[in-house]
Amino acid sequence: FSFNRKKMNLKSERRGIHVDQSELLCKKGCGYYGNPAWQGFCSKCWREEYHKARQKQIQEDWELAERLQREEEEAYASSQSTQGAQSLTFSKFEEKKTNEKTRKVTTVKKFFTASSRAGAKKEIQEAKAPSPSINRQASIETDRVSKEFIEFLKTYHKPGQDIYKQCKLFLDTMNHKRDLSIEEQSECAQDFYQNVADKLQTRWKVPPEKVEKAMDQIEKYIMTRQYKYVFCPETTDDEKKDLAVQKRIRALHWVTPQMLCVPVNEEIPEVSDMVVKAITDIIEMDSKRVPRDKLACITKCSKHIFNAIKVTKNEPASADDFLPTLIYIVLKGNPPRLQSNIQYITRFCNPSRLMTGEDGYYFTNLCCAVAFIEKLDAQSLNLSQEDFDRFMTGQTSPKKQESDSFSPDVCLGVKQMCKSLDLLSQLNERQERIVSEAKKLEKDLIDWTDGITKEVEEIVEKYPLEIKPKSQALAAIDSENVENDKLPPPLQPQVYAG
C-alpha cells in the first residue's frame, strides 16, 4: 500500500494512510483479493504459480539427474575396472552432485519462504504437550463438532455419506503426513477443499448456496481436529514472528490517533464503546480454532471500526479512514499470536472466503495494517528522526495538547486530566533535577571527607606524636599496705616522769 499526503490546513501538512482498492486485488488481474503472504496473488493464482514452480523444479531435477548419470557413466567408462577406481569415481560423483545441489537456487525458493521439514521428534512433542485439562477440553469440543457435523450431513442424504467418507480419508492422510512441511500440508488442505467443492457441484448436483454451507461445516470439522497440529507448528518461525510483532507494538505504545490521522473521537461515549468492542473482537480471534471463526472476529472488529468512524464524522466511512483506524486498533489491542493467526488463516481457510466477500476484504486490510506496523518509521508519522528515536527509546513522550487549545465543548474532566498530566510531567522533571543535585551533593561530601582525611594524615606524618612512658605515681599518705615508702617512722608516745 502507499502513503499520500493530505493538506490539513494552510500552515501544516499531515500524511494520511491511503490504500487504493486496486492494491488489495490480485496483481495478476483476476479480480479476486490478493494477500501479502501470497506475494500479492489471490489463492487461485498463487496455487497456479506454485504448481508451475513445482513442475519447473521437477523438470530441473530430472535434467540434473540425467546429466549426473551421463557424467557418472562416462567417468566409469574412462576409469579402470578396479574396485579402487570405482570407489574413487563414485565418491567424486557424490561430491559433484552435492555441490551442484548446494549451488543451485530453485524457482520454488523464489516464490516461497524456506520452511524446514518437520523434523521434530516425538519426545519433543510429548514434552511440550498441553495439560490434561486442556486436552479434555479439546476432546469435548472435538466430539461436539463431530456430532454437529454428522447431524448436518444427514440433510444431504447420499452425498452426505460420501462427504463424510472423504473427510475421514483426508484426516487419515494428514495423520500420515505429519513429517511434511506446513506448506505441503496447506497444499493438501487446499486440494481437498477444491476437490470436495467440485464434487458437490458436478457429481452430487448440490445448489450453490448449500455448497457454501457444506464447505463451512467441512472446514469446521477437519480444522477442529487438525488445529493442534497445524497452528503455529514447531517446524516454522511463526512463534518468532509473533514475539517480534508483539515487541514492535509495545515499542509503539506512544503513537497517538492524531499521528495516524484516525478520524475517531473516543471522547464520545458511543464511539469509545465501539473502539473497546473492536479491540475485544481482534483479541478474541486467538481463542477460535476454525479459520472461518477467526475471520468472523476480524469482520466484527472491522464493522465496529466503520460504525465508530460514521458516528464521529456523521457520514459513511471510506477506505482511507478505515485502514489507519484498523492500524490504531491493532496498536492499542496488541492481539496475541497475531502472525500465527494470519498464517493459519492463509494456509487452511477455505480459499473462496479469502478471494471474495467482506471477509476477504477485511482480512487483506489486516495484513496491510500489520505490514505497515512492521515498517512504520518517522516519515510515516510526519516526525523527525530524532523525535521518533526518542519516542521509541522511551526518553520522552509526545507533548500533550494544551488545555487552552481545547474546543469549548470538551468536558471539564478531559481538561483537568490534561492539566494533571502536565503537572505530573513538571513534577517528574523537578524530581529528576532534585535527584541529580542530591547525587552531586553526595559526591561533594565524599570528596570533602576524603580531603580532610588526607590533610590530617599529612599533618600527622609531618609532626609525629611521641608518647613518653608513664612515670610511677607516688603513694598516697592515707593509702594502706604501702610498700617501700620513704616516710619517717611514726612518733612513739613518751611517758613523762615528773
Coordinates of C-alpha atoms in Angstrom, one line a residue:
F1 CA 0.0 0.0 0.0
S2 CA 1.1 3.6 -0.5
F3 CA 1.0 6.8 1.6
N4 CA -0.4 10.0 0.2
R5 CA -0.1 13.5 1.8
K6 CA -3.3 15.3 2.7
K7 CA -3.5 19.0 3.5
M8 CA -5.0 19.6 6.9
N9 CA -4.6 23.4 6.9
L10 CA -2.6 26.2 5.3
K11 CA 0.2 26.0 7.8
S12 CA 0.8 22.3 8.3
E13 CA 0.6 19.2 6.2
R14 CA -0.2 15.8 7.6
R15 CA 0.4 12.5 5.9
G16 CA -2.6 10.1 5.6
I17 CA -2.5 6.4 5.2
H18 CA -4.1 5.6 1.9
V19 CA -4.8 2.3 0.2
D20 CA -6.2 2.1 -3.3
Q21 CA -8.7 -0.7 -3.9
S22 CA -6.7 -1.9 -6.9
E23 CA -3.8 -2.5 -4.5
L24 CA -5.9 -5.0 -2.5
L25 CA -6.7 -7.1 -5.6
C26 CA -4.6 -9.9 -7.1
K27 CA -1.7 -8.5 -9.1
K28 CA -2.5 -10.9 -11.9
G29 CA -5.7 -9.1 -12.6
C30 CA -8.2 -11.9 -12.0
G31 CA -10.4 -9.6 -9.8
Y32 CA -10.0 -11.5 -6.5
Y33 CA -8.4 -10.2 -3.4
G34 CA -4.6 -10.7 -3.1
N35 CA -2.6 -11.4 0.0
P36 CA 0.9 -10.3 1.1
A37 CA 1.5 -13.8 2.2
W38 CA 1.0 -14.9 -1.4
Q39 CA 3.2 -12.2 -2.9
G40 CA 0.1 -10.2 -3.9
F41 CA -1.6 -13.1 -5.7
C42 CA -5.0 -14.5 -4.8
S43 CA -5.4 -18.1 -3.6
K44 CA -6.2 -19.4 -7.0
C45 CA -3.4 -17.6 -8.9
W46 CA -1.0 -18.4 -6.1
R47 CA -1.6 -22.1 -6.4
E48 CA -1.2 -21.9 -10.2
E49 CA 2.2 -20.2 -9.7
Y50 CA 3.0 -22.8 -7.1
H51 CA 2.3 -25.7 -9.5
K52 CA 4.3 -24.0 -12.2
A53 CA 7.2 -23.5 -9.9
R54 CA 7.0 -27.1 -8.7
Q55 CA 6.7 -28.6 -12.2
K56 CA 9.7 -26.5 -13.2
Q57 CA 11.6 -27.7 -10.2
I58 CA 10.8 -31.3 -11.0
Q59 CA 11.9 -30.8 -14.6
E60 CA 15.2 -29.2 -13.5
D61 CA 15.8 -32.0 -11.0
W62 CA 15.1 -34.6 -13.7
E63 CA 17.6 -32.9 -16.1
L64 CA 20.1 -32.7 -13.4
A65 CA 19.7 -36.4 -12.6
E66 CA 20.1 -37.3 -16.3
R67 CA 23.2 -35.1 -16.7
L68 CA 24.8 -36.5 -13.5
Q69 CA 24.1 -40.1 -14.7
R70 CA 25.7 -39.4 -18.0
E71 CA 28.8 -38.0 -16.3
E72 CA 28.9 -41.0 -14.0
E73 CA 28.8 -43.4 -16.9
E74 CA 31.5 -41.5 -18.8
A75 CA 33.7 -41.4 -15.7
Y76 CA 33.1 -45.1 -15.1
A77 CA 33.9 -46.0 -18.7
S78 CA 37.1 -44.0 -18.7
S79 CA 38.3 -45.3 -15.4
Q80 CA 39.9 -48.6 -14.7
S81 CA 37.8 -51.6 -13.7
T82 CA 39.4 -52.0 -10.3
Q83 CA 37.4 -51.6 -7.2
G84 CA 39.5 -48.7 -6.0
A85 CA 38.9 -46.8 -9.2
Q86 CA 35.1 -47.4 -9.0
S87 CA 35.1 -46.2 -5.4
L88 CA 37.0 -43.1 -6.4
T89 CA 34.7 -42.4 -9.3
F90 CA 31.6 -42.8 -7.1
S91 CA 32.9 -40.5 -4.4
K92 CA 33.7 -37.8 -7.0
F93 CA 30.2 -38.2 -8.4
E94 CA 28.6 -37.8 -5.0
E95 CA 30.8 -34.7 -4.2
K96 CA 29.9 -33.2 -7.6
K97 CA 26.2 -33.9 -7.1
T98 CA 26.2 -32.4 -3.6
N99 CA 28.0 -29.2 -4.8
E100 CA 25.5 -28.9 -7.7
K101 CA 22.5 -29.1 -5.5
T102 CA 24.1 -26.7 -3.0
R103 CA 24.9 -24.1 -5.6
K104 CA 21.5 -24.3 -7.3
V105 CA 18.9 -21.8 -6.5
T106 CA 15.5 -23.3 -7.2
T107 CA 12.5 -21.4 -8.5
V108 CA 10.3 -22.6 -5.6
K109 CA 12.6 -20.7 -3.2
K110 CA 12.0 -17.5 -5.1
F111 CA 8.3 -17.8 -4.5
F112 CA 8.1 -19.3 -1.0
T113 CA 9.8 -18.6 2.3
A114 CA 12.1 -21.5 3.2
S115 CA 10.4 -23.8 5.7
S116 CA 12.3 -26.6 7.4
R117 CA 10.9 -30.1 7.1
A118 CA 9.0 -31.5 10.1
G119 CA 11.9 -33.0 11.9
A120 CA 10.5 -32.6 15.4
K121 CA 10.9 -35.7 17.4
K122 CA 8.1 -37.4 19.2
E123 CA 9.8 -36.8 22.5
I124 CA 9.8 -33.0 21.9
Q125 CA 6.1 -33.1 21.1
E126 CA 5.3 -35.0 24.2
A127 CA 7.4 -32.7 26.3
K128 CA 5.5 -29.7 25.0
A129 CA 2.1 -31.4 25.1
P130 CA -0.7 -29.4 26.7
S131 CA -2.0 -30.2 30.2
P132 CA -4.7 -32.9 30.7
S133 CA -7.4 -30.3 31.4
I134 CA -6.7 -28.6 28.0
N135 CA -6.7 -32.0 26.3
R136 CA -10.1 -32.9 27.9
Q137 CA -11.5 -29.5 26.8
A138 CA -10.2 -30.0 23.2
S139 CA -11.6 -33.5 23.2
I140 CA -15.0 -32.3 24.3
E141 CA -15.1 -29.6 21.7
T142 CA -14.0 -32.1 19.0
D143 CA -16.8 -34.5 20.0
R144 CA -19.3 -31.8 19.9
V145 CA -18.2 -30.6 16.5
S146 CA -18.2 -34.2 15.2
K147 CA -21.8 -34.7 16.3
E148 CA -22.9 -31.4 14.8
F149 CA -21.2 -32.4 11.5
I150 CA -22.9 -35.8 11.3
E151 CA -26.3 -34.2 12.1
F152 CA -25.7 -31.6 9.3
L153 CA -24.8 -34.3 6.8
K154 CA -28.0 -36.1 7.4
T155 CA -29.8 -33.4 5.5
Y156 CA -27.7 -34.2 2.4
H157 CA -28.7 -37.9 2.4
K158 CA -26.5 -39.9 -0.1
P159 CA -24.0 -37.0 -0.8
G160 CA -23.6 -36.6 3.0
Q161 CA -22.3 -40.1 3.4
D162 CA -19.8 -39.6 0.6
I163 CA -18.7 -36.2 2.1
Y164 CA -18.1 -37.9 5.5
K165 CA -16.0 -40.6 3.9
Q166 CA -14.0 -38.0 2.0
C167 CA -13.3 -36.1 5.3
K168 CA -12.3 -39.2 7.2
L169 CA -9.9 -40.2 4.3
F170 CA -8.4 -36.7 4.4
L171 CA -7.9 -36.8 8.1
D172 CA -6.2 -40.2 7.9
T173 CA -4.0 -38.9 5.1
M174 CA -3.0 -35.8 7.1
N175 CA -2.1 -38.0 10.1
H176 CA 0.4 -39.9 7.9
K177 CA 1.8 -36.6 6.6
R178 CA 3.0 -35.1 9.9
D179 CA 6.6 -35.1 8.6
L180 CA 5.7 -32.8 5.7
S181 CA 6.3 -29.1 5.8
I182 CA 3.5 -26.9 6.8
E183 CA 3.3 -25.5 3.2
E184 CA 2.8 -29.0 1.8
Q185 CA 0.1 -29.8 4.4
S186 CA -1.6 -26.5 3.4
E187 CA -1.4 -27.6 -0.2
C188 CA -3.1 -30.9 0.7
A189 CA -5.9 -29.0 2.6
Q190 CA -6.4 -26.6 -0.3
D191 CA -6.6 -29.5 -2.8
F192 CA -9.1 -31.2 -0.6
Y193 CA -11.3 -28.1 -0.4
Q194 CA -11.2 -27.8 -4.2
N195 CA -12.0 -31.4 -4.9
V196 CA -14.9 -31.6 -2.5
A197 CA -16.4 -28.3 -3.8
D198 CA -16.1 -29.6 -7.4
K199 CA -17.8 -32.9 -6.4
L200 CA -20.6 -31.1 -4.6
Q201 CA -21.4 -29.0 -7.7
T202 CA -20.8 -31.6 -10.5
R203 CA -21.2 -35.1 -9.2
W204 CA -23.8 -34.5 -6.4
K205 CA -25.6 -31.5 -8.1
V206 CA -25.8 -29.6 -4.8
P207 CA -27.1 -26.0 -5.2
P208 CA -24.5 -23.2 -4.8
E209 CA -26.0 -21.9 -1.5
K210 CA -25.9 -25.3 0.0
V211 CA -22.3 -25.9 -1.3
E212 CA -21.1 -22.8 0.7
K213 CA -22.8 -24.1 3.9
A214 CA -21.4 -27.6 3.4
M215 CA -17.9 -26.2 2.8
D216 CA -18.1 -24.2 6.0
Q217 CA -19.1 -27.3 8.0
I218 CA -16.4 -29.3 6.4
E219 CA -13.8 -26.7 7.3
K220 CA -15.1 -26.6 10.8
Y221 CA -14.9 -30.4 11.2
I222 CA -11.5 -31.0 9.8
M223 CA -9.7 -27.9 11.2
T224 CA -11.1 -28.5 14.7
R225 CA -9.4 -31.9 14.6
Q226 CA -6.2 -30.6 12.9
Y227 CA -5.8 -27.4 14.9
K228 CA -3.3 -28.5 17.5
Y229 CA -1.0 -30.0 14.7
V230 CA -1.0 -27.1 12.2
F231 CA -1.4 -24.0 14.3
C232 CA 2.0 -22.4 15.0
P233 CA 3.9 -25.7 14.4
E234 CA 7.4 -26.1 15.8
T235 CA 8.8 -26.5 12.3
T236 CA 8.1 -22.9 11.4
D237 CA 9.2 -19.5 12.7
D238 CA 5.6 -18.4 13.4
E239 CA 6.3 -18.0 17.1
K240 CA 9.4 -15.9 16.5
K241 CA 7.4 -13.6 14.2
D242 CA 4.7 -13.3 16.9
L243 CA 7.2 -12.2 19.5
A244 CA 8.8 -9.7 17.1
V245 CA 5.4 -8.1 16.2
Q246 CA 4.4 -8.0 19.9
K247 CA 7.6 -6.3 20.8
R248 CA 7.2 -3.9 18.0
I249 CA 3.7 -2.9 19.0
R250 CA 4.8 -2.4 22.6
A251 CA 7.6 -0.1 21.5
L252 CA 5.0 1.9 19.5
H253 CA 2.7 2.5 22.5
W254 CA 3.2 6.2 22.2
V255 CA 1.6 6.6 18.8
T256 CA -1.5 8.8 19.0
P257 CA -4.6 8.8 16.8
Q258 CA -3.6 12.3 15.6
M259 CA -0.3 10.9 14.2
L260 CA -2.2 8.3 12.2
C261 CA -4.9 10.8 11.2
V262 CA -7.5 8.5 12.7
P263 CA -11.0 10.0 12.3
V264 CA -12.3 8.6 15.6
N265 CA -13.3 10.7 18.6
E266 CA -13.0 8.5 21.7
E267 CA -14.4 11.2 23.9
I268 CA -17.8 10.4 22.5
P269 CA -19.1 7.6 24.8
E270 CA -20.7 5.6 21.9
V271 CA -17.5 5.8 19.9
S272 CA -15.4 4.8 22.9
D273 CA -17.6 1.7 23.4
M274 CA -17.2 0.7 19.7
V275 CA -13.4 1.0 20.0
V276 CA -13.4 -1.2 23.0
K277 CA -15.6 -3.8 21.2
A278 CA -13.3 -3.7 18.2
I279 CA -10.3 -4.4 20.4
T280 CA -12.1 -7.2 22.1
D281 CA -13.0 -8.8 18.8
I282 CA -9.5 -8.7 17.4
I283 CA -8.1 -10.2 20.7
E284 CA -10.8 -12.9 20.7
M285 CA -9.6 -14.1 17.3
D286 CA -6.8 -16.1 19.0
S287 CA -9.3 -18.2 21.0
K288 CA -11.0 -19.6 17.9
R289 CA -9.9 -22.9 16.3
V290 CA -11.6 -22.7 12.9
P291 CA -10.3 -20.3 10.3
R292 CA -13.8 -19.1 9.4
D293 CA -14.4 -18.2 13.1
K294 CA -11.2 -16.2 13.2
L295 CA -12.2 -14.4 10.0
A296 CA -15.6 -13.6 11.6
C297 CA -13.8 -11.9 14.5
I298 CA -11.8 -9.7 12.1
T299 CA -15.1 -8.9 10.3
K300 CA -16.9 -7.9 13.5
C301 CA -13.9 -5.8 14.5
S302 CA -13.9 -4.0 11.2
K303 CA -17.6 -3.3 11.3
H304 CA -17.2 -1.7 14.8
I305 CA -14.5 0.5 13.3
F306 CA -16.7 1.6 10.4
N307 CA -19.5 2.4 12.9
A308 CA -17.2 4.4 15.1
I309 CA -16.0 6.5 12.1
K310 CA -19.6 7.0 11.0
V311 CA -20.7 8.3 14.4
T312 CA -17.6 10.6 14.6
K313 CA -17.9 12.1 11.1
N314 CA -21.7 11.9 10.8
E315 CA -21.1 10.3 7.4
P316 CA -20.2 6.8 6.0
A317 CA -16.6 5.9 6.4
S318 CA -14.2 5.5 3.4
A319 CA -11.3 3.1 2.9
D320 CA -8.9 5.9 3.6
D321 CA -10.5 6.3 7.0
F322 CA -10.7 2.5 7.7
L323 CA -7.1 1.4 7.3
P324 CA -5.5 4.0 9.7
T325 CA -8.2 3.2 12.3
L326 CA -7.5 -0.5 12.0
I327 CA -3.8 0.1 12.5
Y328 CA -4.6 2.2 15.6
I329 CA -6.9 -0.7 16.9
V330 CA -4.1 -3.2 16.4
L331 CA -1.6 -1.0 18.2
K332 CA -3.9 -0.4 21.1
G333 CA -5.1 -4.0 21.4
N334 CA -1.8 -5.8 20.6
P335 CA -3.6 -9.1 19.7
P336 CA -1.8 -12.3 20.9
R337 CA -0.1 -14.5 18.3
L338 CA -1.1 -12.2 15.5
Q339 CA 1.2 -13.6 12.9
S340 CA 0.4 -17.2 13.8
N341 CA -3.3 -16.4 13.3
I342 CA -2.8 -14.7 10.0
Q343 CA -0.6 -17.6 8.7
Y344 CA -3.1 -20.2 10.0
I345 CA -6.0 -18.4 8.1
T346 CA -3.9 -18.1 5.0
R347 CA -2.8 -21.7 5.0
F348 CA -6.0 -23.6 6.0
C349 CA -9.0 -21.3 5.3
N350 CA -11.4 -22.2 2.5
P351 CA -9.8 -20.1 -0.3
S352 CA -13.1 -18.8 -1.6
R353 CA -13.6 -16.8 1.6
L354 CA -10.2 -15.0 1.2
M355 CA -10.7 -14.3 -2.5
T356 CA -14.1 -12.5 -2.4
G357 CA -16.6 -11.1 0.0
E358 CA -16.2 -8.9 3.1
D359 CA -14.2 -11.5 5.0
G360 CA -11.5 -11.4 2.2
Y361 CA -11.6 -7.6 2.1
Y362 CA -11.2 -7.1 5.9
F363 CA -8.5 -9.9 6.1
T364 CA -6.4 -8.3 3.3
N365 CA -6.7 -4.9 5.1
L366 CA -5.5 -6.5 8.4
C367 CA -2.4 -8.0 6.6
C368 CA -1.7 -4.5 5.2
A369 CA -2.1 -3.0 8.7
V370 CA 0.4 -5.5 10.1
A371 CA 2.9 -4.8 7.3
F372 CA 2.6 -1.1 7.9
I373 CA 3.3 -1.5 11.7
E374 CA 6.4 -3.6 10.9
K375 CA 7.8 -0.9 8.6
L376 CA 6.5 2.2 10.4
D377 CA 9.1 4.9 10.6
A378 CA 9.4 8.6 11.3
Q379 CA 8.4 9.7 7.8
S380 CA 5.2 7.6 8.1
L381 CA 4.1 9.7 11.2
N382 CA 5.4 13.0 10.0
L383 CA 8.0 13.1 12.7
S384 CA 11.7 14.0 12.7
Q385 CA 14.1 11.0 13.0
E386 CA 15.3 12.5 16.3
D387 CA 11.9 12.7 17.8
F388 CA 11.0 9.2 16.5
D389 CA 14.1 7.7 18.1
R390 CA 13.5 9.4 21.4
F391 CA 9.9 8.2 21.5
M392 CA 11.0 4.6 20.6
T393 CA 13.6 4.5 23.3
G394 CA 11.3 5.9 25.9
Q395 CA 13.4 9.0 26.6
T396 CA 10.3 11.2 26.1
S397 CA 6.7 11.1 25.0
P398 CA 4.7 13.2 22.6
K399 CA 3.6 16.5 24.1
K400 CA 0.0 16.5 25.2
Q401 CA -2.5 19.0 23.9
E402 CA -2.5 22.3 25.9
S403 CA -5.7 23.0 27.8
D404 CA -6.1 26.4 26.1
S405 CA -6.3 24.8 22.7
F406 CA -9.3 22.7 23.6
S407 CA -12.6 23.4 21.9
P408 CA -15.4 24.8 24.1
D409 CA -17.5 21.6 24.0
V410 CA -14.7 19.5 25.6
C411 CA -15.8 18.3 29.1
L412 CA -14.1 19.6 32.2
G413 CA -12.8 16.1 33.1
V414 CA -10.6 15.9 30.0
K415 CA -9.2 19.4 30.6
Q416 CA -8.5 18.5 34.2
M417 CA -6.8 15.3 33.2
C418 CA -4.5 17.1 30.8
K419 CA -3.6 19.6 33.5
S420 CA -2.8 16.8 35.8
L421 CA -0.7 15.1 33.2
D422 CA 1.2 18.4 32.7
L423 CA 1.7 18.8 36.4
L424 CA 2.9 15.2 36.7
S425 CA 5.3 15.9 33.8
Q426 CA 6.6 19.0 35.6
L427 CA 6.9 17.1 38.9
N428 CA 8.8 14.4 37.1
E429 CA 11.3 16.9 35.7
R430 CA 11.7 18.5 39.2
Q431 CA 12.2 15.1 40.8
E432 CA 14.9 14.3 38.2
R433 CA 16.6 17.6 38.9
I434 CA 16.5 17.0 42.7
V435 CA 17.9 13.6 42.3
S436 CA 20.7 14.9 40.1
E437 CA 21.5 17.7 42.7
A438 CA 21.4 15.1 45.6
K439 CA 23.9 12.9 43.7
K440 CA 26.1 15.9 43.2
L441 CA 25.9 16.8 46.9
E442 CA 26.7 13.3 47.9
K443 CA 29.8 13.3 45.7
D444 CA 30.9 16.7 47.2
L445 CA 30.6 15.3 50.7
I446 CA 32.6 12.3 49.8
D447 CA 35.3 14.4 48.2
W448 CA 35.3 16.8 51.2
T449 CA 35.7 13.9 53.7
D450 CA 38.5 12.4 51.6
G451 CA 40.2 15.8 51.5
I452 CA 40.0 16.3 55.3
T453 CA 41.3 12.8 55.9
K454 CA 44.2 13.3 53.6
E455 CA 45.2 16.6 55.3
V456 CA 45.1 15.0 58.7
E457 CA 47.3 12.2 57.5
E458 CA 49.8 14.7 56.1
I459 CA 49.9 16.7 59.4
V460 CA 50.4 13.5 61.5
E461 CA 53.1 12.4 59.1
K462 CA 54.9 15.8 59.4
Y463 CA 54.5 16.2 63.2
P464 CA 54.6 12.7 64.6
L465 CA 53.2 12.3 68.2
E466 CA 55.7 10.9 70.7
I467 CA 54.2 9.4 73.8
K468 CA 56.6 9.1 76.8
P469 CA 56.4 6.3 79.3
K470 CA 54.2 6.9 82.2
S471 CA 56.0 7.8 85.5
Q472 CA 55.4 5.8 88.7
A473 CA 52.8 7.5 90.8
L474 CA 53.5 8.4 94.5
A475 CA 51.7 6.6 97.1
A476 CA 49.1 8.5 99.0
I477 CA 49.5 9.1 102.7
D478 CA 46.3 7.5 103.6
S479 CA 46.7 4.5 101.4
E480 CA 47.0 1.1 103.1
N481 CA 49.6 -1.6 102.6
V482 CA 52.1 0.9 101.2
E483 CA 55.4 -0.8 100.5
N484 CA 58.9 0.7 100.1
D485 CA 57.7 4.1 101.2
K486 CA 60.2 6.7 102.5
L487 CA 58.1 8.1 105.2
P488 CA 59.7 8.5 108.7
P489 CA 58.7 6.1 111.4
P490 CA 55.6 7.1 113.4
L491 CA 56.1 9.1 116.6
Q492 CA 56.3 6.9 119.7
P493 CA 54.4 8.1 122.8
Q494 CA 56.7 9.1 125.6
V495 CA 56.0 8.9 129.3
Y496 CA 56.7 11.9 131.3
A497 CA 58.1 11.2 134.8
G498 CA 57.7 14.3 136.7

